[in-house]
XYZ file of C-alpha atoms in Angstrom:
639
model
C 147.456 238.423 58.633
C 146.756 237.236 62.227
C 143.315 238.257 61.743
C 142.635 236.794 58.090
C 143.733 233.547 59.366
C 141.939 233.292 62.254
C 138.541 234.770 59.820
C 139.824 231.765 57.657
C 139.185 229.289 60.541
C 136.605 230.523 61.612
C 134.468 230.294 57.803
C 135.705 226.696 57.864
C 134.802 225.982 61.101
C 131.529 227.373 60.169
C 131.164 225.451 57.211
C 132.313 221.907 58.716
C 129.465 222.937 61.055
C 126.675 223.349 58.486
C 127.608 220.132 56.398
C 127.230 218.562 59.642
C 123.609 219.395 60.216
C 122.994 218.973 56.214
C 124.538 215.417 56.481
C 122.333 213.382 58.200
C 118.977 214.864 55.732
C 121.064 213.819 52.819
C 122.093 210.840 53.888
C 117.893 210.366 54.322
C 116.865 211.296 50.860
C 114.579 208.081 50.495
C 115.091 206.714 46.876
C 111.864 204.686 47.039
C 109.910 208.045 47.390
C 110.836 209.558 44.426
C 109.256 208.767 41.359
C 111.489 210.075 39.391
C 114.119 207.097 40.375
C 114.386 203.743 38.153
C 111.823 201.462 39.252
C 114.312 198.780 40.238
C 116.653 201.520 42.282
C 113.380 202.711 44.272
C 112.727 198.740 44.637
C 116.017 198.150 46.173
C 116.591 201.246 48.024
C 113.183 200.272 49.719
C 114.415 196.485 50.980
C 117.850 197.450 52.131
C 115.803 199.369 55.105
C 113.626 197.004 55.697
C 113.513 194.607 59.138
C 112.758 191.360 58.668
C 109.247 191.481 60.558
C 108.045 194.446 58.079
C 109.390 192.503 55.369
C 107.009 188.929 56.622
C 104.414 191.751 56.735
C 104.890 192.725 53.085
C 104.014 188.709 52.585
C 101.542 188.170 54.739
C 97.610 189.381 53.406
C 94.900 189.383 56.410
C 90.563 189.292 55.955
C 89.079 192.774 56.322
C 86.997 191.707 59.984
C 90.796 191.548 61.249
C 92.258 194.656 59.705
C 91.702 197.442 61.798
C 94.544 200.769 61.152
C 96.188 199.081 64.630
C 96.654 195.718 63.651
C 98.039 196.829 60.262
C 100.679 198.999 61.066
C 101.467 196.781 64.655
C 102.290 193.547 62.389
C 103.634 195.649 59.053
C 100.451 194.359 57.314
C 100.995 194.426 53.247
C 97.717 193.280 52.176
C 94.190 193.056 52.793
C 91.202 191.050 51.289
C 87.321 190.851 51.107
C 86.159 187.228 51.264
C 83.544 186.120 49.593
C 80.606 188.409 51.409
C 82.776 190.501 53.843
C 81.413 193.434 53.362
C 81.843 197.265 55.489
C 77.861 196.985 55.760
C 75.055 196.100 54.721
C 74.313 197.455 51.074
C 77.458 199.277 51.774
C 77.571 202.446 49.756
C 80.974 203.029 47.514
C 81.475 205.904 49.775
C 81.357 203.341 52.866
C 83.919 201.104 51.050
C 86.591 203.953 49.900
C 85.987 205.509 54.029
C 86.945 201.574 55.069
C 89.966 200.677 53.103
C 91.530 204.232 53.591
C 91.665 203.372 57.223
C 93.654 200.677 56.682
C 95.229 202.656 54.911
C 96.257 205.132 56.973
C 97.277 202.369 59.711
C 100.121 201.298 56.810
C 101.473 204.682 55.921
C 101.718 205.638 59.657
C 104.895 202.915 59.831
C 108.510 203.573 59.860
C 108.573 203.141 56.346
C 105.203 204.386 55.004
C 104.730 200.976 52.539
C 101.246 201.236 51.250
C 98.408 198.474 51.810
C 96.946 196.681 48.954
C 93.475 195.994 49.109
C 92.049 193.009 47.200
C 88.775 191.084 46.313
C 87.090 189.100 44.238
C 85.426 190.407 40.871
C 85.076 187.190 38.897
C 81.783 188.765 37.206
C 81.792 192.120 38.307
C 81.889 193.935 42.086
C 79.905 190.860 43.259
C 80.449 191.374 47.003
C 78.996 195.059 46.091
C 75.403 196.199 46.635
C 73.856 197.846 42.982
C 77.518 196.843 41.268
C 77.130 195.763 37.890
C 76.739 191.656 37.691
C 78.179 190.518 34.562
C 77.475 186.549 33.105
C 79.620 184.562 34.282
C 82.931 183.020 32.143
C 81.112 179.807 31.112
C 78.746 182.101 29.256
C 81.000 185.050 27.920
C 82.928 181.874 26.694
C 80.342 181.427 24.471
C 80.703 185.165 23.041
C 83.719 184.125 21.325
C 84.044 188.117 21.834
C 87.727 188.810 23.183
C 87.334 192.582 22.518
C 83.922 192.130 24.565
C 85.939 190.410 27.430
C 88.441 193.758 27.681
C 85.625 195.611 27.920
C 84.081 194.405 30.804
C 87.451 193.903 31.932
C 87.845 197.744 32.040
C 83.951 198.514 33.453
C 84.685 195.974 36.316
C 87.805 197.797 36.922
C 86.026 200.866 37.445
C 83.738 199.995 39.324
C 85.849 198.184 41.992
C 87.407 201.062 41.802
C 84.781 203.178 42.475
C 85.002 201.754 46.150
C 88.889 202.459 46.711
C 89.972 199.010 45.766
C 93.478 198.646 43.340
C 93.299 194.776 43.071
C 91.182 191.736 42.052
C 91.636 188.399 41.955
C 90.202 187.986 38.627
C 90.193 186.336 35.953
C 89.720 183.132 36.355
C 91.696 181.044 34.029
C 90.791 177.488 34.256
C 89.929 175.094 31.792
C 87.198 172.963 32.951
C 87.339 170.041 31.391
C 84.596 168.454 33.711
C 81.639 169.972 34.486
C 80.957 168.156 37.568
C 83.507 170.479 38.821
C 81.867 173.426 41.135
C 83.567 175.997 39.616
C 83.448 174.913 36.302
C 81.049 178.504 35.300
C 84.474 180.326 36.132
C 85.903 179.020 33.449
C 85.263 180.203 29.886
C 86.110 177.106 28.001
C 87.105 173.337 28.209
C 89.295 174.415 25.141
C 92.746 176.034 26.580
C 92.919 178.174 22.990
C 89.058 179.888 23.780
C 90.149 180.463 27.344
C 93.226 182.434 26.087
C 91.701 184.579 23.921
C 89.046 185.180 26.363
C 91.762 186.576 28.637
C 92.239 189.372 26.873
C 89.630 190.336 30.082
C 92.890 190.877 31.990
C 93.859 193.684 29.311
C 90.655 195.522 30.538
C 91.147 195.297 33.867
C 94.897 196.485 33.842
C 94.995 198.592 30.771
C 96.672 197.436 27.539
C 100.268 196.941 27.993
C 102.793 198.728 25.996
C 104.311 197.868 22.729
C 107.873 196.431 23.507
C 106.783 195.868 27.281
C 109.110 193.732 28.979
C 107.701 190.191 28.979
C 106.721 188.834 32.424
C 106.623 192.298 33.892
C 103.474 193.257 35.460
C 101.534 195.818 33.906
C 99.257 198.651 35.466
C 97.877 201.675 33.320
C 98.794 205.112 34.831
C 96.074 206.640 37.118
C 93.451 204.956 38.888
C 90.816 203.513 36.589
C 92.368 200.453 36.458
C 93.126 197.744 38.746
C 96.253 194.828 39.461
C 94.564 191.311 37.907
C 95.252 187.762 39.227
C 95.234 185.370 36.718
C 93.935 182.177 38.588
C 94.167 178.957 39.856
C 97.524 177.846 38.898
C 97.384 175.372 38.154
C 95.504 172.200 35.956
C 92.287 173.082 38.631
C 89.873 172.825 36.225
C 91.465 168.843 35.395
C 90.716 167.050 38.689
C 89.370 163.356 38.175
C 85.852 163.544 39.069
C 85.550 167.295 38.880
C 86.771 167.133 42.188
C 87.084 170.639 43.872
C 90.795 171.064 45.524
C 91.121 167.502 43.823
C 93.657 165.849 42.000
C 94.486 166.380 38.524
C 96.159 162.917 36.820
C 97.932 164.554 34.167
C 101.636 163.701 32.277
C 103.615 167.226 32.168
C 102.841 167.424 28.792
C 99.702 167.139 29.198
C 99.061 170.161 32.300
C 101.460 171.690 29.035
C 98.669 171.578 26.181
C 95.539 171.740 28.362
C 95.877 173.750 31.517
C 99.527 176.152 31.092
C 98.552 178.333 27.740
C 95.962 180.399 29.430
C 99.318 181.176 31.868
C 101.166 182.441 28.808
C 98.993 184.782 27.789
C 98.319 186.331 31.423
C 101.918 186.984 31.371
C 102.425 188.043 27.663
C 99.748 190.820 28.939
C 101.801 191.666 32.153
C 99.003 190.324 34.704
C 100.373 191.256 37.895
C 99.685 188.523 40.503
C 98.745 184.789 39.966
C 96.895 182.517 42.687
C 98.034 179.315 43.181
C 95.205 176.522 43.311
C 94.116 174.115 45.939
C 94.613 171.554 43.821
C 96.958 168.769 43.256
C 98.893 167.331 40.443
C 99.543 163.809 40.228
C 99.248 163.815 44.300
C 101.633 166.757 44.415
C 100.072 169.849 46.560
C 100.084 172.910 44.309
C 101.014 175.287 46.720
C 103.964 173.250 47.533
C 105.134 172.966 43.935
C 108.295 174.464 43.345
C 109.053 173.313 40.104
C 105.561 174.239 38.919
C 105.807 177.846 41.153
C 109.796 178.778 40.857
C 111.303 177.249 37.980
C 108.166 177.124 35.381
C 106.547 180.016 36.278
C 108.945 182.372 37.356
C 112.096 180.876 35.722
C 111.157 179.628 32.118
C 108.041 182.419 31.998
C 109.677 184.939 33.687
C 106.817 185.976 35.044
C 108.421 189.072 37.387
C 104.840 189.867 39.501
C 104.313 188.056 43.397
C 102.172 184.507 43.629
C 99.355 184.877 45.589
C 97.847 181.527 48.187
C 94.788 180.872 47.449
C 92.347 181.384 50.846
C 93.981 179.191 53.868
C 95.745 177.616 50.870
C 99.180 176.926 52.819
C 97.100 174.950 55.879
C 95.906 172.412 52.818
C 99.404 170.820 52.413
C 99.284 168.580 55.215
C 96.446 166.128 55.991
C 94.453 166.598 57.541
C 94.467 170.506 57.450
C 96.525 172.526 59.226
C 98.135 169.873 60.712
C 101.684 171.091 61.036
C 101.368 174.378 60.671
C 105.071 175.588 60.304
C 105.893 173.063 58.068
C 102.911 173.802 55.557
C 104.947 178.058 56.016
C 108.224 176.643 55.047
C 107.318 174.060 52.129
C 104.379 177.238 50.545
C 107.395 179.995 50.857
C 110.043 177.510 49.805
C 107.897 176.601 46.680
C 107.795 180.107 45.938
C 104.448 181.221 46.810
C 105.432 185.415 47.689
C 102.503 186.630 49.269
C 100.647 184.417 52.008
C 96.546 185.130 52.138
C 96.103 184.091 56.292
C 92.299 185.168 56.805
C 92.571 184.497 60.240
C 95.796 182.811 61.254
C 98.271 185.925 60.581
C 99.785 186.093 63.560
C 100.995 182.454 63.655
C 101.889 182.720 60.373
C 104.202 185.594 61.442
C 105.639 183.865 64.154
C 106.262 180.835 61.936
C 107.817 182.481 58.984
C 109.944 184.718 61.345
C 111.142 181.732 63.471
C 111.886 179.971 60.347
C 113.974 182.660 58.578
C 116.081 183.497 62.200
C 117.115 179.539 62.457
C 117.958 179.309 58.346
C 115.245 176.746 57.272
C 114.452 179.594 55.051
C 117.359 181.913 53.694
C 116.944 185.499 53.447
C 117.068 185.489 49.620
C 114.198 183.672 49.244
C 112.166 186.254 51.017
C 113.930 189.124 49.537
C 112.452 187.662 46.257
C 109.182 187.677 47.709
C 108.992 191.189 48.861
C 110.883 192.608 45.896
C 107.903 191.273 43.839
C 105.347 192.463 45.845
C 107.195 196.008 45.975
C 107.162 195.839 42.061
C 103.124 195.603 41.570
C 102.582 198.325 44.441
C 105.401 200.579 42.863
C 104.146 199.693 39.233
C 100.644 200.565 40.010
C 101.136 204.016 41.738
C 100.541 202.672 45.038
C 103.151 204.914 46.879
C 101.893 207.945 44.383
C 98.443 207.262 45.362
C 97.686 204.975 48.211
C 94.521 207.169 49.360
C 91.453 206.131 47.240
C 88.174 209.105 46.840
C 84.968 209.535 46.090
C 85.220 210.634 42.552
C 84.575 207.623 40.703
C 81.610 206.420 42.992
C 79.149 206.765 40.160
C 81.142 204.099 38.016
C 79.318 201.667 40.376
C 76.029 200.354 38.539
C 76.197 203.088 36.083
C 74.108 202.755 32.932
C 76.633 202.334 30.362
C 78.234 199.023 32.357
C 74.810 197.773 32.268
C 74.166 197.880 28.689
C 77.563 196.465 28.523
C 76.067 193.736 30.244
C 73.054 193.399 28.435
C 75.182 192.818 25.495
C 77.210 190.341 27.127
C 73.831 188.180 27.552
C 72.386 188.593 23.991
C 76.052 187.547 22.711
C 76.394 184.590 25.494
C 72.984 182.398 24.514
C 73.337 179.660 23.254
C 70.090 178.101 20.886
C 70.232 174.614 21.361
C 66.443 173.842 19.690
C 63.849 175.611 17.442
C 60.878 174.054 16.859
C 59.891 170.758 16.642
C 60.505 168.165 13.188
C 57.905 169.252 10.677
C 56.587 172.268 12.887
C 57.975 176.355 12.082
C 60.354 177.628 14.440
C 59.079 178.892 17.656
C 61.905 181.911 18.085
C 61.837 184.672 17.578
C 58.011 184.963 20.102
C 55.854 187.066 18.577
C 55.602 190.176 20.861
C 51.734 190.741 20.160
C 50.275 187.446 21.657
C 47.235 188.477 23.268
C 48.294 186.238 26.397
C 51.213 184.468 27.710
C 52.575 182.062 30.143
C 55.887 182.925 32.432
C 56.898 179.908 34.491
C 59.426 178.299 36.529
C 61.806 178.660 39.771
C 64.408 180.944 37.443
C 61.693 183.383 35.386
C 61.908 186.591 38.423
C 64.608 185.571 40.505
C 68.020 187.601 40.575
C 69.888 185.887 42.840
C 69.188 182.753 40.922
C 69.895 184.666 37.833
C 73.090 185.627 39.204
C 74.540 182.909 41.032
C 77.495 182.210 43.473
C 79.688 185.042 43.865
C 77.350 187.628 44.277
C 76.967 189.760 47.180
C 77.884 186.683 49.564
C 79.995 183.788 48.617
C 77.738 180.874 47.733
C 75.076 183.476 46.449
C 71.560 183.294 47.216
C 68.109 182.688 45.682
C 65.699 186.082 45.617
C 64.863 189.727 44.661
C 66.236 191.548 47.913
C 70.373 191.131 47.269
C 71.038 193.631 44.915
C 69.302 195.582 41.832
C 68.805 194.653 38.377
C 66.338 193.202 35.812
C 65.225 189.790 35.863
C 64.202 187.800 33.086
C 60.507 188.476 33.719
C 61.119 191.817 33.992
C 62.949 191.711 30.321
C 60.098 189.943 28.922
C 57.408 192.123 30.493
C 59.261 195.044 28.502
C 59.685 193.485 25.485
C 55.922 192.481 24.451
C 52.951 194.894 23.235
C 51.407 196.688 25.435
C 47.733 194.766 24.932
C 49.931 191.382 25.695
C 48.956 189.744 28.941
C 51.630 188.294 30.675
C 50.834 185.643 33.621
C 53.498 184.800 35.602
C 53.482 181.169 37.726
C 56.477 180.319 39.251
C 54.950 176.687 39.796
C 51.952 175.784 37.804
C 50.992 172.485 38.015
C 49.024 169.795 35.780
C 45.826 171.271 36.862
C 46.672 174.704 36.411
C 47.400 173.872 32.675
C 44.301 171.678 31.844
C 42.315 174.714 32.826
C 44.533 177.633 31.021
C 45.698 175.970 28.120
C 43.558 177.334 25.462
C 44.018 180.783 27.414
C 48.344 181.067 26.021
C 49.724 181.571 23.126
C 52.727 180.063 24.238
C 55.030 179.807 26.998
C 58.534 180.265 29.013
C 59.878 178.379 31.261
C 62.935 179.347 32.854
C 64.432 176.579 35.226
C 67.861 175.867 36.178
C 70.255 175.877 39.063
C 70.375 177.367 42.511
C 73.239 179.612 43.102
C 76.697 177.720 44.754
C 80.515 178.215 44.715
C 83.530 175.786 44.834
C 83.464 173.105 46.844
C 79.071 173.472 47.540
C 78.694 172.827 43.288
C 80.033 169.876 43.159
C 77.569 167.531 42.030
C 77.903 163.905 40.416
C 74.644 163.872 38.992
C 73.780 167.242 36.919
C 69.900 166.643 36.932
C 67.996 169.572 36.482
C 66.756 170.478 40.158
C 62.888 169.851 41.127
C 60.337 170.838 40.197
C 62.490 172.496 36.974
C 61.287 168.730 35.261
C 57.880 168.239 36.204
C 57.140 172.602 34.988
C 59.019 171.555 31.677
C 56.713 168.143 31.396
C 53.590 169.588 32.929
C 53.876 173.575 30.637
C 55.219 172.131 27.476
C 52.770 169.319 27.124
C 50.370 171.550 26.741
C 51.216 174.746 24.824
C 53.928 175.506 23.048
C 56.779 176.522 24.837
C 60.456 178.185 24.699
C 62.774 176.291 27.654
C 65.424 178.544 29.407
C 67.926 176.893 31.400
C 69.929 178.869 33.723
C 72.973 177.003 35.199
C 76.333 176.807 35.350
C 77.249 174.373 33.103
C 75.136 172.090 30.796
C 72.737 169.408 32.363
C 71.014 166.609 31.731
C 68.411 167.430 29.060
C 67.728 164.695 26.704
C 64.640 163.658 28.583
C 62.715 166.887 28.000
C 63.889 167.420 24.438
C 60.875 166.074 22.294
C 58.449 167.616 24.651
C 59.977 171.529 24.564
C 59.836 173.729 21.160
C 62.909 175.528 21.774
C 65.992 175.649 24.170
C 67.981 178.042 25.279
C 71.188 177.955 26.898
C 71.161 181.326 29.131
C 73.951 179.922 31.535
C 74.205 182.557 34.479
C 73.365 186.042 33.104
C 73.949 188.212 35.826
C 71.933 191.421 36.909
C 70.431 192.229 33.217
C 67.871 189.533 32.621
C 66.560 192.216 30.049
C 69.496 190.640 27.904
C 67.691 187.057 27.520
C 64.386 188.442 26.423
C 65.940 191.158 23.761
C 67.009 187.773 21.422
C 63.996 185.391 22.573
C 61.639 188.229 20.870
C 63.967 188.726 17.502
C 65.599 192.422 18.835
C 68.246 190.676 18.171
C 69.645 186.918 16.895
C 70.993 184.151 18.559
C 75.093 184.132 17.977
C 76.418 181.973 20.833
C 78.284 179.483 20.117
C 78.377 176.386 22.641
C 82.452 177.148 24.768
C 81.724 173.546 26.051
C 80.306 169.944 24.578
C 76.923 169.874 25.980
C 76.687 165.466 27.353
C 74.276 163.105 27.029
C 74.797 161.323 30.138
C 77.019 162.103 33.247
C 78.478 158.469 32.365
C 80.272 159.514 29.219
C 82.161 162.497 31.671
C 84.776 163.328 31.284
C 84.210 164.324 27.810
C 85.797 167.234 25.826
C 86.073 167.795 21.869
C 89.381 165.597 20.691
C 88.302 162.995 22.231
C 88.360 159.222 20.253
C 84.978 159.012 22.067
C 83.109 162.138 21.575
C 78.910 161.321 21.242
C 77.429 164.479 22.476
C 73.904 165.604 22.430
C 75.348 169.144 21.072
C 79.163 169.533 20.080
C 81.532 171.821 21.250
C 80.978 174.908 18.508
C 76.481 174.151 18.183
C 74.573 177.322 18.227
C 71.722 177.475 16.406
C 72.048 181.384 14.912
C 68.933 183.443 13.879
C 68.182 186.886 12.817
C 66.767 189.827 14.115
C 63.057 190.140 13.597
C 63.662 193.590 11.776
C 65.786 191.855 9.541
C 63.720 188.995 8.661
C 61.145 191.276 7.948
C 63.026 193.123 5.880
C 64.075 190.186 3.492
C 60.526 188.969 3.231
């Protein structure tokens, strides 16, 4: 009996032993790793081990040129971005790209807690910052589509293709309604009519994947696997409402006003779970956006219960104070007090960090309040697979540029023109052109130009003028392809009066394609909204003496009325993007004109502001004008 008991002790001894050892891995098991676990148990599980510096690092998003695998796992990084142009190299190759942001990567996941990075950039019509990516036109065309289905699917090709170069998230789609064309950015915005724009952003459907039936509202939405990508529905908000068209202006609005104009396109982003939204530079009624709380906390996140992280805009936070930046700490506490979640700090992270960290040890700014802030941002990245998947590859590189997202494109254009003349009183129509002319005249500054074609937004910020950015088809090229082969097409960027008085019995007829150079934001602002030399003078000088088919590429609409009795026809083109093939497949009858004008087209900058309601509406074409035709096969086919 001596002996059993002392066996006895000894078992338990042995067994007190083992559940020792044991203890400490179960008392490990990491809730947030397992997929398995509740979303909002792995969300919580995650934040009670969190420190309060790898918590600011959840909220703090840093510029590519200063996000090396050192810096992000030294400061807890929780997001990078791609500026406008910040590129790996030099017609980067999606292989480049995926190699770049899994070093980051790898700098995250090598913390204590292994949080993934979250890569973002800007897609707003297409890769743009990507060499051979698939340039798609711009809102203030695809407006004129009045095509939501179209919208999701370049929603869902852009998503691929961004992609393609290991990247989860965009900050896309711009949401705005432009109510002023004066306004820079107005071409981001697909309509001055807040009803358009919604429907439009069924783009944000494409991009994330279709959310579930019964979904919970407000929740942000991500399809399984990795074809799709987080969306930022963007600028919140009333940007597109500033007096003057003002960029980072002030919008003089009454709350129901910003209501019925500028919130519905918000509604619908969240009705389709969008996961982030990026809070404008922009002021309302003298109020700072990104110091809003009412607008940010109780609106957005309290009445909408909109459950994804808010996004700064770029430096956003260092715009509170005049001038700029000019107490720093107090611009951190009013943006985070407001309710803004995630902080994008190109360059000034590390004060940032020391700011927000100073400010939450003293109690300006209470632990809850960033709690909230990282539990949202741990929602997208858990909602999205991030922890699943955080390593991008190379198996969707040829996505980028592929075929089928430029046809998709090419659609996009035929659907976007707008037909604003054809043919003069008394006189047949001049569209569709006859493709068997025996010669023709291609003119103007726009005619074989991509970067023109494309403008801002593409490959570098502003965009530039040229052939040597990126590939694709430029008008010139479309036309080229679209007439007979015994056609002889002459191409003049710049004819002059001469040039004409010796050639005029020589064409048939003519294009001109004019319009304006590429800009972004702030750089498009202009007062004036001439068409830019020598567009005019190749209008008077080609027009006056054979007739001739005008295509304006801009955008936003321009001052016209001067040219209108000397041109034939006019076409709206806006900015088509990489497949200039597009405008030539409806000015030769492949196809008819459907566009429908997404904006009223002025007479004079004078009557601006000026948007369909109005008591005083006198436009030179109304908010809805499209002149439609029919295919040439079909024509033919009722004669």
């Amino acid at each position: 009996m001596a002996f059993l008991g002392s066996y006895r002790a000894s078992v338990l001894l042995l067994l007190t032993c083992a559940s020792c050892i044991l203890m400490p891995a179960a008392a490990d098991y990491a809730k947030y790793k397992d997929p398995k676990q509740p979303l909002n148990r792995r969300i919580s599980d995650l934040l009670a081990r969190m420190t309060v510096a790898e918590k600011i690092g959840q909220m703090s998003q840093i510029e590519r040129e200063n996000a090396t695998a050192d810096v992000v796992k030294e400061f807890f990084i929780g997001s990078v971005l791609s500026g406008g142009g910040s590129v790996p190299a030099t017609n980067a190759t999606p292989e480049a790209w995926v190699r770049m942001v899994n070093e980051m990567q790898r700098g995250a996941l090598s913390t204590r807690l292994g949080i993934p990075m979250l890569y973002g950039i800007d897609a707003v019509h297409g890769h743009g910052n990507v060499y051979r990516a698939t340039i798609f036109p711009h809102n203030v065309g695809l407006g004129c589509t009045r095509d939501p289905e179209l919208a999701k699917k370049i929603g869902a090709a852009v998503a691929l293709e961004v992609r393609a170069t290991g990247i989860p998230y965009v900050f896309a789609p711009c949401v705005a309604v432009c109510r002023d064309p004066r306004w820079g950015r107005c071409y981001e915005s697909f309509s001055e009519d807040p009803k358009l724009v919604q429907q439009m952003a069924s783009v944000i459907s494409g991009l994330q994947g279709e959310i579930p039936a019964g979904g919970r509202r407000g929740a942000p939405y991500v399809a399984a696997g990795q074809r799709n990508v987080a969306a930022c529905s963007k600028h919140y908000v009333g940007d597109g409402g500033t007096a003057g068209g003002a960029n980072e202006g002030d919008t003089p609005a009454t709350f129901h006003d910003l209501l019925s104009v500028h919130m519905p396109p918000y509604y619908s982003a969240v009705a389709q779970g969008v996961s982030t939204v990026m809070v404008s530079f922009s002021s309302w009624n003298g109020a700072k956006m990104h110091a809003n709380r009412f607008l940010i906390t109780d609106f957005l996140k309290t009445t909408l219960r909109f459950r994804g992280f808010v996004i700064s805009d770029w430096g956003g936070i260092e715009r509170i104070t005049t001038p700029k930046g000019a107490d720093y700490m107090l611009s951190v506490k009013l943006a985070i007090m407001a309710g803004i979640d995630m902080i994008m700090i190109p360059y000034t992270y590390t004060e940032f960090i020391d700011d927000l960290s100073t400010l939450v040890h003293n109690g300006t700014i209470p632990m809850s309040r960033i709690d909230d802030a990282v539990r949202r941002i741990l929602r997208v990245k858990f909602t999205m697979g991030l922890f699943e998947n955080p390593y991008a590859d190379f198996s969707l590189a040829g996505e980028l540029g592929k075929q089928e997202h430029r046809d998709l494109a090419r659609e996009a254009v035929r659907k976007s023109l707008v037909l604003l003349k054809n043919g003069k009183a008394g006189e047949k129509p001049l569209l569709p052109l006859p493709k068997n002319a025996e010669s023709i005249l291609v003119a103007g500054s726009h005619a074989h130009d991509l970067g023109n074609q494309c403008g801002g937004w593409t490959i570098t910020w502003q965009g530039v003028a040229g052939n040597n950015l990126t590939t694709g088809t430029t008008i010139l090229d479309g036309i080229k392809h679209a007439v007979g082969h015994g056609t002889d097409v002459v191409y003049s960027e710049n004819p002059d009066a001469g040039f004409m008085r010796q050639n005029k019995a020589r064409f048939d007829y003519a294009v001109v394609v004019v319009g304006e150079p590429p800009y972004a934001e702030s750089f498009g602002d202009n007062l004036n909204l001439t068409v830019p030399a020598p567009g005019p003078r190749v209008i008077q000088d080609v027009c006056g003496s054979v007739r001739c088919a005008v295509v304006l590429v801009s955008g936003r609409p321009l001052v016209v009325e001067p040219y209108m009795d000397a041109v034939d026809a006019l076409v709206a083109a806006w900015l088509p993007g990489t497949e200039g093939q597009g405008v030539s497949d409806v000015l030769f009858g492949d196809y008819g004109f459907t566009g429908k004008q997404a904006r009223t087209w002025f007479r004079s900058v004078e009557q601006l502001p000026m948007n369909v309601g109005d008591a005083r509406y006198d436009p030179l074409f109304p908010f809805g004008f499209g002149l439609q035709t029919r295919a040439a096969a079909d024509m033919e086919a009722l004669n």
